[in-house]
Amino acid sequence: MAPVQNVPFVSILLCMVCALLCAVLPGKAARFLARAVPGLICLGNLALTFAFRDLEPFHYPMGHFPAPWGNELRAGPLEAVCSAALALTAFLSLNAGMRKVRQQIPERKQNLFCVVTLMTLCAVCALLYTNDLFTGYVFIEISTLSAAALIFSRQDDRSLAASLRYLVMNLTGSGLCLMGISMLYGITGQLNMESIRQSLAAAEGPPSLPLRAVMVLLTVGLSIKCGLFPFHEWLPDAYAYSTPASSALLSSVVSKGYLFLLIKFYMRCVGLEAVRASGLATALSSLAGLGLLIGSLHAIRQWDLRRMISYSSVAQISFVFLAVGLCTPEAMTAAVFHMLVHAFGKSMLFLSASGLSDVSGGRFDADSLQGAGKRHFAAGAAFTLGAVSMTGVPLLGGFLSKIYLSQAAIATSGPLSAAVLLLLALSTFLNTLYFLHAVVGIYRPGPLETPPRRATGAGYLVSLCLMMAVNLYLGTASASLYSTLLRGISLFA
Amino acid sequence: MPKINDRYPASAHKRVSDWLTNGFTGLDREMTQAETPPAAPSAEAAGQAEDAFQEKARRDRERESDLYARLHHWSVTRGERQARLLYRFLAVIVCGGIVFFLLRTVSALPALGRVDAPVNNEVSYRYISRGPEETGAVNFVSGMILDYRAFDTLGESSVLFLASCAVMMLLRLDRDDAKGPVPSPLSLTGGDLHGDDILRASSLVLFPVIALFGAAVVLNGHSSPGGGFAGGAILGGALMLLSNAAGEERVSRLITERRASLAIFTALLFYAGAKSVVFYTGANGIPLDIPLGEPFSILSAGLILPLDMCVGLIVALTMYGFYRLFTKGGY
Amino acid sequence: MAALFSDHLYEAAAMLLFGVGFTTLLLNRNLLKKIIGLNVMDTAVYLFLASMGYIEGRFPPILREGVTDASAYVNPVPAGLVLTGIVVSVSVTALLLALTVRLYERFRTLNIDEIVLLARKGEK
């Protein structure tokens, strides 16, 4: 095995060990580790992505026993590029948000905050690389707990209440996932994804009732955790009231792990035809379509900028589910591409919102933020780019992901494709209403007396500029990324 | 073209034709007209119109606020009750539906307890038949979780570690907390049981027995029912009993925050490090020979015994830590 | 229906327990009762998983002196999985209770509706 092939294992274990270290180190060293380790993981996974130009997807046994008896990881170009992207998001978010962490989180608890962020990254890497469903469940729980800790890290009233709501709903989702995994084990006797596929392939005809039940349970469980339409109640409070680095991590990194596991389950365990045949795909697309509209409609009503961005997250996650519900390889590629676009765009939005409020007396309502874009040039530019990307204007990632989804929808040719195109158009219109309204608002003439200004720091500025660069890259020069994702999806099953 | 414009005195056409016919007198006329402004309505008439307008606006506002007040009152008294009733009704329907769906699914599953169930396949066969020789553990379940599927157990230990970090974030009272040492609600109700004679006397007998039993369960994890988790829970219970019986200050002098976190950290580091070596060597094809010892004896099963001890220590200190964090705000 | 309770007794019981736990979670406004409902739900799933390993008339999965035949023992896999699950459930319950303690300290109520209301009011 080539040295670079150890990257999946190293990513997971390095995060875990550094999280352990952060628990005993003092605050300053812990913060340094929390900022440096995601960068290392990103570099390692980038090296692996480049290696995959010559390499085939490989299995990485975790231990001395091969697949169905021991755990294993499976690495391919898709997993590598997604890990690199999500680690990069985490790296940039933590560097930009660390100053706010020092201001908003009690001093003696900052090293514990760093523990939690590193465990979040560990969980996401494990969910991306795992080839075993039960390992996936264990790391789903790690992700849930660390996300809850990220939400309440600020320890004020709203964060605690939001964290409780989050935990109760997400633990229900985890319970449903575990029930689905147990049932799947009951009908196949396997926990390794490829062995499950082999065992299910032996049975002919339409999916049996237990299999359909398993698919429904896992889908509902993971949808609750991602925030799909009827289960999105916990999302706005959880994302809006935590420290900006937490919001960025939660919206960009945590939900992507669950989505990826769902895509993996559909493609590797049961197969896309079974999902289509069981009617689950249509149900998923319908719920996603509703979520797209309702998320945007709620966002229009919000006066708090952070809540508006959170409701926009509901809409964007529904977009990804819409793509997943189409159940074709091109649609899955569009879904993964939008996951990456959303990761970079949403984290940039949350961080720039915090910068804008720093120059507006620490407030987030639309009145106080008038003219904030002129008071803090970088934050205003970043917010504009993020808003424009989410709306779907050319030159930024959102536009390309809408194009890819439309192409995938047209290729499916049926009533669903027309519905998807209509939904895309409607959602673009609704996004414009609130996002561009907010962008115009931050560039209006500000209040007569300049509000007190809080310094944002060099790390924040540099990270924000890098984020803007990545978002522009995604919108303009990402053809090679798309082709890597397409190839990765074709090698994924 | 009809001369519509002629009807409007201020229109451009009229003014131009006036100027043409009358010369500059049109301007004079305008200027004289401007000196005498049109008669303003009398103060009284203006006042009355204004009053009527204000009255109408006030009545409209009153009607609107009255409507809102009635709506609010309804929502607070009957509306809320109706919404709650509807929610409960729907919740019961939804739960009933889910249970019905699950029961239908369960009836389609393979029957319980039969030998030909799909779960009894080559995976479990190898764990049972070759487990003792490959892992050295006579307890097949221990061999499975600490050797075959060790990654899952590593994940599970980190769940425990993460939970203890999160609970510490919430409940640990630090010396420099601005609000000062606030007693948590749980300690308001009775607090230290230290002074209780019955508890102290009985724990003198019970604590050593429980601790010994816990240690035995941990050490025998691979050769009899037990393991790190079960034994750790027992040891944690013993520590809780000790804390209540011998007094919280004495035990906190023995198990300080520094020692406990260092112990947990070392144990987890050893666990992660040992397992990383195993995973790395396994994936890269490097053979690893750990002496497996005699089955059924304590010093056997390769890495499983040290890992069981680490896990036992972690679980015991974590359980005790939870107890102390909830009652005292720290170790 | 009879087949349900003769062939799938433990699994059916687990599903009923799951329903009980879920109903408790949804219907109660008291936080502690919600946490208990969540625990009952998790326990139901573990019962479901553990019951899959059972084979009639066989020994528990620990080697007995002299009985080396692999077909003399129950399936050990579900037991190991449930072990993991129980530890996860304990961790999660601890975190939920810690949150409850903090919320009670702050708001002096265990009713989730009131807590959400008070938290929202605090922001204005």
PDB file of N, CA, C and O in Angstrom, chain B residues 261-318:
ATOM      1  N   SER B 261      -8.213  13.639  34.943  1.00  0.00           N
ATOM      2  CA  SER B 261      -8.136  13.917  33.506  1.00  0.00           C
ATOM      3  C   SER B 261      -6.849  13.346  32.921  1.00  0.00           C
ATOM      4  O   SER B 261      -6.840  12.869  31.784  1.00  0.00           O
ATOM      5  N   LEU B 262      -5.771  13.365  33.702  1.00  0.00           N
ATOM      6  CA  LEU B 262      -4.525  12.776  33.198  1.00  0.00           C
ATOM      7  C   LEU B 262      -4.684  11.277  33.004  1.00  0.00           C
ATOM      8  O   LEU B 262      -4.219  10.707  32.003  1.00  0.00           O
ATOM      9  N   ALA B 263      -5.376  10.631  33.970  1.00  0.00           N
ATOM     10  CA  ALA B 263      -5.572   9.183  33.864  1.00  0.00           C
ATOM     11  C   ALA B 263      -6.407   8.838  32.639  1.00  0.00           C
ATOM     12  O   ALA B 263      -6.065   7.935  31.861  1.00  0.00           O
ATOM     13  N   ILE B 264      -7.525   9.577  32.457  1.00  0.00           N
ATOM     14  CA  ILE B 264      -8.381   9.297  31.302  1.00  0.00           C
ATOM     15  C   ILE B 264      -7.612   9.550  30.015  1.00  0.00           C
ATOM     16  O   ILE B 264      -7.676   8.768  29.056  1.00  0.00           O
ATOM     17  N   PHE B 265      -6.857  10.652  30.002  1.00  0.00           N
ATOM     18  CA  PHE B 265      -6.104  10.995  28.803  1.00  0.00           C
ATOM     19  C   PHE B 265      -5.078   9.923  28.473  1.00  0.00           C
ATOM     20  O   PHE B 265      -4.963   9.488  27.324  1.00  0.00           O
ATOM     21  N   THR B 266      -4.337   9.466  29.481  1.00  0.00           N
ATOM     22  CA  THR B 266      -3.325   8.443  29.232  1.00  0.00           C
ATOM     23  C   THR B 266      -3.956   7.153  28.742  1.00  0.00           C
ATOM     24  O   THR B 266      -3.479   6.534  27.781  1.00  0.00           O
ATOM     25  N   ALA B 267      -5.062   6.764  29.392  1.00  0.00           N
ATOM     26  CA  ALA B 267      -5.711   5.512  28.999  1.00  0.00           C
ATOM     27  C   ALA B 267      -6.206   5.586  27.557  1.00  0.00           C
ATOM     28  O   ALA B 267      -5.979   4.677  26.753  1.00  0.00           O
ATOM     29  N   LEU B 268      -6.879   6.706  27.228  1.00  0.00           N
ATOM     30  CA  LEU B 268      -7.393   6.842  25.862  1.00  0.00           C
ATOM     31  C   LEU B 268      -6.266   6.931  24.853  1.00  0.00           C
ATOM     32  O   LEU B 268      -6.365   6.394  23.753  1.00  0.00           O
ATOM     33  N   LEU B 269      -5.190   7.629  25.232  1.00  0.00           N
ATOM     34  CA  LEU B 269      -4.057   7.748  24.314  1.00  0.00           C
ATOM     35  C   LEU B 269      -3.441   6.377  24.045  1.00  0.00           C
ATOM     36  O   LEU B 269      -3.109   6.041  22.908  1.00  0.00           O
ATOM     37  N   PHE B 270      -3.307   5.585  25.127  1.00  0.00           N
ATOM     38  CA  PHE B 270      -2.773   4.244  24.951  1.00  0.00           C
ATOM     39  C   PHE B 270      -3.678   3.423  24.045  1.00  0.00           C
ATOM     40  O   PHE B 270      -3.222   2.714  23.137  1.00  0.00           O
ATOM     41  N   TYR B 271      -4.992   3.523  24.292  1.00  0.00           N
ATOM     42  CA  TYR B 271      -5.958   2.782  23.503  1.00  0.00           C
ATOM     43  C   TYR B 271      -5.849   3.183  22.025  1.00  0.00           C
ATOM     44  O   TYR B 271      -5.676   2.344  21.145  1.00  0.00           O
ATOM     45  N   ALA B 272      -5.900   4.527  21.770  1.00  0.00           N
ATOM     46  CA  ALA B 272      -5.855   4.974  20.381  1.00  0.00           C
ATOM     47  C   ALA B 272      -4.525   4.615  19.745  1.00  0.00           C
ATOM     48  O   ALA B 272      -4.468   4.172  18.587  1.00  0.00           O
ATOM     49  N   GLY B 273      -3.437   4.775  20.507  1.00  0.00           N
ATOM     50  CA  GLY B 273      -2.125   4.469  19.954  1.00  0.00           C
ATOM     51  C   GLY B 273      -1.965   3.005  19.621  1.00  0.00           C
ATOM     52  O   GLY B 273      -1.528   2.633  18.521  1.00  0.00           O
ATOM     53  N   ALA B 274      -2.366   2.137  20.554  1.00  0.00           N
ATOM     54  CA  ALA B 274      -2.225   0.705  20.308  1.00  0.00           C
ATOM     55  C   ALA B 274      -3.060   0.286  19.112  1.00  0.00           C
ATOM     56  O   ALA B 274      -2.608  -0.455  18.230  1.00  0.00           O
ATOM     57  N   LYS B 275      -4.297   0.788  19.068  1.00  0.00           N
ATOM     58  CA  LYS B 275      -5.162   0.405  17.961  1.00  0.00           C
ATOM     59  C   LYS B 275      -4.668   0.990  16.649  1.00  0.00           C
ATOM     60  O   LYS B 275      -4.819   0.376  15.603  1.00  0.00           O
ATOM     61  N   SER B 276      -4.069   2.198  16.696  1.00  0.00           N
ATOM     62  CA  SER B 276      -3.539   2.754  15.447  1.00  0.00           C
ATOM     63  C   SER B 276      -2.437   1.868  14.899  1.00  0.00           C
ATOM     64  O   SER B 276      -2.376   1.632  13.683  1.00  0.00           O
ATOM     65  N   VAL B 277      -1.584   1.386  15.809  1.00  0.00           N
ATOM     66  CA  VAL B 277      -0.522   0.493  15.354  1.00  0.00           C
ATOM     67  C   VAL B 277      -1.121  -0.741  14.699  1.00  0.00           C
ATOM     68  O   VAL B 277      -0.710  -1.166  13.604  1.00  0.00           O
ATOM     69  N   VAL B 278      -2.162  -1.302  15.333  1.00  0.00           N
ATOM     70  CA  VAL B 278      -2.801  -2.498  14.794  1.00  0.00           C
ATOM     71  C   VAL B 278      -3.418  -2.208  13.429  1.00  0.00           C
ATOM     72  O   VAL B 278      -3.235  -2.965  12.467  1.00  0.00           O
ATOM     73  N   PHE B 279      -4.137  -1.063  13.319  1.00  0.00           N
ATOM     74  CA  PHE B 279      -4.789  -0.749  12.043  1.00  0.00           C
ATOM     75  C   PHE B 279      -3.765  -0.524  10.951  1.00  0.00           C
ATOM     76  O   PHE B 279      -3.904  -1.000   9.827  1.00  0.00           O
ATOM     77  N   TYR B 280      -2.700   0.233  11.305  1.00  0.00           N
ATOM     78  CA  TYR B 280      -1.706   0.561  10.293  1.00  0.00           C
ATOM     79  C   TYR B 280      -1.013  -0.697   9.791  1.00  0.00           C
ATOM     80  O   TYR B 280      -0.852  -0.907   8.590  1.00  0.00           O
ATOM     81  N   THR B 281      -0.591  -1.551  10.760  1.00  0.00           N
ATOM     82  CA  THR B 281       0.107  -2.763  10.342  1.00  0.00           C
ATOM     83  C   THR B 281      -0.830  -3.683   9.578  1.00  0.00           C
ATOM     84  O   THR B 281      -0.435  -4.345   8.624  1.00  0.00           O
ATOM     85  N   GLY B 282      -2.097  -3.719   9.999  1.00  0.00           N
ATOM     86  CA  GLY B 282      -3.036  -4.592   9.298  1.00  0.00           C
ATOM     87  C   GLY B 282      -3.273  -4.151   7.871  1.00  0.00           C
ATOM     88  O   GLY B 282      -3.298  -4.959   6.954  1.00  0.00           O
ATOM     89  N   ALA B 283      -3.424  -2.834   7.667  1.00  0.00           N
ATOM     90  CA  ALA B 283      -3.729  -2.367   6.317  1.00  0.00           C
ATOM     91  C   ALA B 283      -2.516  -2.473   5.406  1.00  0.00           C
ATOM     92  O   ALA B 283      -2.658  -2.743   4.219  1.00  0.00           O
ATOM     93  N   ASN B 284      -1.334  -2.226   5.971  1.00  0.00           N
ATOM     94  CA  ASN B 284      -0.145  -2.228   5.134  1.00  0.00           C
ATOM     95  C   ASN B 284       0.520  -3.588   5.063  1.00  0.00           C
ATOM     96  O   ASN B 284       1.610  -3.716   4.526  1.00  0.00           O
ATOM     97  N   GLY B 285      -0.128  -4.605   5.636  1.00  0.00           N
ATOM     98  CA  GLY B 285       0.372  -5.954   5.470  1.00  0.00           C
ATOM     99  C   GLY B 285       1.594  -6.271   6.304  1.00  0.00           C
ATOM    100  O   GLY B 285       2.309  -7.229   6.014  1.00  0.00           O
ATOM    101  N   ILE B 286       1.849  -5.454   7.342  1.00  0.00           N
ATOM    102  CA  ILE B 286       2.994  -5.741   8.207  1.00  0.00           C
ATOM    103  C   ILE B 286       2.519  -6.693   9.297  1.00  0.00           C
ATOM    104  O   ILE B 286       1.554  -6.398   9.997  1.00  0.00           O
ATOM    105  N   PRO B 287       3.172  -7.839   9.446  1.00  0.00           N
ATOM    106  CA  PRO B 287       2.684  -8.787  10.451  1.00  0.00           C
ATOM    107  C   PRO B 287       2.955  -8.289  11.859  1.00  0.00           C
ATOM    108  O   PRO B 287       3.956  -7.642  12.114  1.00  0.00           O
ATOM    109  N   LEU B 288       2.024  -8.567  12.738  1.00  0.00           N
ATOM    110  CA  LEU B 288       2.138  -8.120  14.117  1.00  0.00           C
ATOM    111  C   LEU B 288       1.911  -9.323  15.012  1.00  0.00           C
ATOM    112  O   LEU B 288       0.849  -9.939  14.970  1.00  0.00           O
ATOM    113  N   ASP B 289       2.933  -9.683  15.799  1.00  0.00           N
ATOM    114  CA  ASP B 289       2.784 -10.872  16.638  1.00  0.00           C
ATOM    115  C   ASP B 289       2.636 -10.472  18.081  1.00  0.00           C
ATOM    116  O   ASP B 289       3.611 -10.088  18.713  1.00  0.00           O
ATOM    117  N   ILE B 290       1.420 -10.520  18.555  1.00  0.00           N
ATOM    118  CA  ILE B 290       1.225 -10.254  19.980  1.00  0.00           C
ATOM    119  C   ILE B 290       0.988 -11.600  20.638  1.00  0.00           C
ATOM    120  O   ILE B 290       0.148 -12.374  20.196  1.00  0.00           O
ATOM    121  N   PRO B 291       1.724 -11.883  21.708  1.00  0.00           N
ATOM    122  CA  PRO B 291       1.558 -13.205  22.343  1.00  0.00           C
ATOM    123  C   PRO B 291       0.138 -13.387  22.861  1.00  0.00           C
ATOM    124  O   PRO B 291      -0.390 -12.538  23.569  1.00  0.00           O
ATOM    125  N   LEU B 292      -0.472 -14.495  22.455  1.00  0.00           N
ATOM    126  CA  LEU B 292      -1.873 -14.675  22.793  1.00  0.00           C
ATOM    127  C   LEU B 292      -2.098 -15.455  24.076  1.00  0.00           C
ATOM    128  O   LEU B 292      -3.171 -15.468  24.610  1.00  0.00           O
ATOM    129  N   GLY B 293      -1.108 -16.118  24.569  1.00  0.00           N
ATOM    130  CA  GLY B 293      -1.220 -16.782  25.862  1.00  0.00           C
ATOM    131  C   GLY B 293      -2.173 -17.960  25.834  1.00  0.00           C
ATOM    132  O   GLY B 293      -2.665 -18.384  24.793  1.00  0.00           O
ATOM    133  N   GLU B 294      -2.417 -18.491  27.023  1.00  0.00           N
ATOM    134  CA  GLU B 294      -3.287 -19.656  27.188  1.00  0.00           C
ATOM    135  C   GLU B 294      -4.730 -19.193  27.263  1.00  0.00           C
ATOM    136  O   GLU B 294      -5.038 -18.250  27.970  1.00  0.00           O
ATOM    137  N   PRO B 295      -5.645 -19.898  26.567  1.00  0.00           N
ATOM    138  CA  PRO B 295      -7.049 -19.537  26.748  1.00  0.00           C
ATOM    139  C   PRO B 295      -7.470 -19.744  28.198  1.00  0.00           C
ATOM    140  O   PRO B 295      -6.899 -20.565  28.890  1.00  0.00           O
ATOM    141  N   PHE B 296      -8.454 -18.990  28.640  1.00  0.00           N
ATOM    142  CA  PHE B 296      -9.021 -19.042  29.984  1.00  0.00           C
ATOM    143  C   PHE B 296      -8.139 -18.437  31.055  1.00  0.00           C
ATOM    144  O   PHE B 296      -8.595 -18.241  32.166  1.00  0.00           O
ATOM    145  N   SER B 297      -6.852 -18.186  30.798  1.00  0.00           N
ATOM    146  CA  SER B 297      -6.075 -17.573  31.868  1.00  0.00           C
ATOM    147  C   SER B 297      -6.174 -16.059  31.754  1.00  0.00           C
ATOM    148  O   SER B 297      -6.530 -15.526  30.713  1.00  0.00           O
ATOM    149  N   ILE B 298      -5.845 -15.360  32.837  1.00  0.00           N
ATOM    150  CA  ILE B 298      -6.016 -13.908  32.817  1.00  0.00           C
ATOM    151  C   ILE B 298      -5.023 -13.250  31.875  1.00  0.00           C
ATOM    152  O   ILE B 298      -5.363 -12.365  31.097  1.00  0.00           O
ATOM    153  N   LEU B 299      -3.760 -13.702  31.940  1.00  0.00           N
ATOM    154  CA  LEU B 299      -2.751 -13.081  31.070  1.00  0.00           C
ATOM    155  C   LEU B 299      -2.815 -13.732  29.709  1.00  0.00           C
ATOM    156  O   LEU B 299      -1.964 -14.535  29.338  1.00  0.00           O
ATOM    157  N   SER B 300      -3.859 -13.406  28.962  1.00  0.00           N
ATOM    158  CA  SER B 300      -3.959 -13.972  27.627  1.00  0.00           C
ATOM    159  C   SER B 300      -4.653 -12.969  26.732  1.00  0.00           C
ATOM    160  O   SER B 300      -4.893 -11.837  27.113  1.00  0.00           O
ATOM    161  N   ALA B 301      -4.967 -13.387  25.548  1.00  0.00           N
ATOM    162  CA  ALA B 301      -5.748 -12.596  24.591  1.00  0.00           C
ATOM    163  C   ALA B 301      -5.017 -11.361  24.107  1.00  0.00           C
ATOM    164  O   ALA B 301      -5.626 -10.390  23.706  1.00  0.00           O
ATOM    165  N   GLY B 302      -3.706 -11.381  24.130  1.00  0.00           N
ATOM    166  CA  GLY B 302      -2.954 -10.320  23.462  1.00  0.00           C
ATOM    167  C   GLY B 302      -3.250  -8.937  24.013  1.00  0.00           C
ATOM    168  O   GLY B 302      -3.124  -8.678  25.204  1.00  0.00           O
ATOM    169  N   LEU B 303      -3.703  -8.064  23.119  1.00  0.00           N
ATOM    170  CA  LEU B 303      -3.949  -6.677  23.510  1.00  0.00           C
ATOM    171  C   LEU B 303      -5.244  -6.502  24.270  1.00  0.00           C
ATOM    172  O   LEU B 303      -5.484  -5.442  24.839  1.00  0.00           O
ATOM    173  N   ILE B 304      -6.089  -7.535  24.267  1.00  0.00           N
ATOM    174  CA  ILE B 304      -7.428  -7.324  24.806  1.00  0.00           C
ATOM    175  C   ILE B 304      -7.383  -7.001  26.287  1.00  0.00           C
ATOM    176  O   ILE B 304      -8.139  -6.144  26.770  1.00  0.00           O
ATOM    177  N   LEU B 305      -6.491  -7.634  27.033  1.00  0.00           N
ATOM    178  CA  LEU B 305      -6.447  -7.358  28.471  1.00  0.00           C
ATOM    179  C   LEU B 305      -6.057  -5.914  28.772  1.00  0.00           C
ATOM    180  O   LEU B 305      -6.767  -5.220  29.506  1.00  0.00           O
ATOM    181  N   PRO B 306      -4.924  -5.393  28.226  1.00  0.00           N
ATOM    182  CA  PRO B 306      -4.612  -3.985  28.509  1.00  0.00           C
ATOM    183  C   PRO B 306      -5.716  -3.034  28.045  1.00  0.00           C
ATOM    184  O   PRO B 306      -6.015  -2.051  28.717  1.00  0.00           O
ATOM    185  N   LEU B 307      -6.320  -3.332  26.884  1.00  0.00           N
ATOM    186  CA  LEU B 307      -7.383  -2.459  26.403  1.00  0.00           C
ATOM    187  C   LEU B 307      -8.588  -2.495  27.324  1.00  0.00           C
ATOM    188  O   LEU B 307      -9.199  -1.461  27.597  1.00  0.00           O
ATOM    189  N   ASP B 308      -8.920  -3.685  27.825  1.00  0.00           N
ATOM    190  CA  ASP B 308     -10.017  -3.786  28.781  1.00  0.00           C
ATOM    191  C   ASP B 308      -9.731  -2.950  30.017  1.00  0.00           C
ATOM    192  O   ASP B 308     -10.617  -2.263  30.551  1.00  0.00           O
ATOM    193  N   MET B 309      -8.481  -3.017  30.495  1.00  0.00           N
ATOM    194  CA  MET B 309      -8.128  -2.227  31.676  1.00  0.00           C
ATOM    195  C   MET B 309      -8.247  -0.736  31.389  1.00  0.00           C
ATOM    196  O   MET B 309      -8.783   0.028  32.203  1.00  0.00           O
ATOM    197  N   CYS B 310      -7.763  -0.299  30.223  1.00  0.00           N
ATOM    198  CA  CYS B 310      -7.899   1.120  29.861  1.00  0.00           C
ATOM    199  C   CYS B 310      -9.359   1.527  29.834  1.00  0.00           C
ATOM    200  O   CYS B 310      -9.742   2.556  30.393  1.00  0.00           O
ATOM    201  N   VAL B 311     -10.163   0.701  29.150  1.00  0.00           N
ATOM    202  CA  VAL B 311     -11.575   1.045  29.026  1.00  0.00           C
ATOM    203  C   VAL B 311     -12.237   1.077  30.394  1.00  0.00           C
ATOM    204  O   VAL B 311     -13.030   1.970  30.698  1.00  0.00           O
ATOM    205  N   GLY B 312     -11.879   0.111  31.251  1.00  0.00           N
ATOM    206  CA  GLY B 312     -12.455   0.093  32.587  1.00  0.00           C
ATOM    207  C   GLY B 312     -12.130   1.367  33.352  1.00  0.00           C
ATOM    208  O   GLY B 312     -13.001   1.976  33.990  1.00  0.00           O
ATOM    209  N   LEU B 313     -10.865   1.775  33.281  1.00  0.00           N
ATOM    210  CA  LEU B 313     -10.463   3.010  33.968  1.00  0.00           C
ATOM    211  C   LEU B 313     -11.225   4.209  33.426  1.00  0.00           C
ATOM    212  O   LEU B 313     -11.739   5.038  34.192  1.00  0.00           O
ATOM    213  N   ILE B 314     -11.316   4.293  32.082  1.00  0.00           N
ATOM    214  CA  ILE B 314     -12.006   5.432  31.477  1.00  0.00           C
ATOM    215  C   ILE B 314     -13.450   5.472  31.926  1.00  0.00           C
ATOM    216  O   ILE B 314     -13.971   6.526  32.345  1.00  0.00           O
ATOM    217  N   VAL B 315     -14.129   4.322  31.843  1.00  0.00           N
ATOM    218  CA  VAL B 315     -15.560   4.313  32.163  1.00  0.00           C
ATOM    219  C   VAL B 315     -15.766   4.632  33.636  1.00  0.00           C
ATOM    220  O   VAL B 315     -16.643   5.432  33.994  1.00  0.00           O
ATOM    221  N   ALA B 316     -14.924   4.043  34.516  1.00  0.00           N
ATOM    222  CA  ALA B 316     -15.111   4.292  35.945  1.00  0.00           C
ATOM    223  C   ALA B 316     -14.941   5.772  36.273  1.00  0.00           C
ATOM    224  O   ALA B 316     -15.783   6.376  36.943  1.00  0.00           O
ATOM    225  N   LEU B 317     -13.851   6.362  35.761  1.00  0.00           N
ATOM    226  CA  LEU B 317     -13.608   7.768  36.078  1.00  0.00           C
ATOM    227  C   LEU B 317     -14.642   8.667  35.431  1.00  0.00           C
ATOM    228  O   LEU B 317     -15.020   9.698  35.999  1.00  0.00           O
ATOM    229  N   THR B 318     -15.128   8.284  34.233  1.00  0.00           N
ATOM    230  CA  THR B 318     -16.148   9.102  33.593  1.00  0.00           C
ATOM    231  C   THR B 318     -17.454   9.059  34.369  1.00  0.00           C
ATOM    232  O   THR B 318     -18.092  10.100  34.593  1.00  0.00           O
TER     233      THR B 318
END
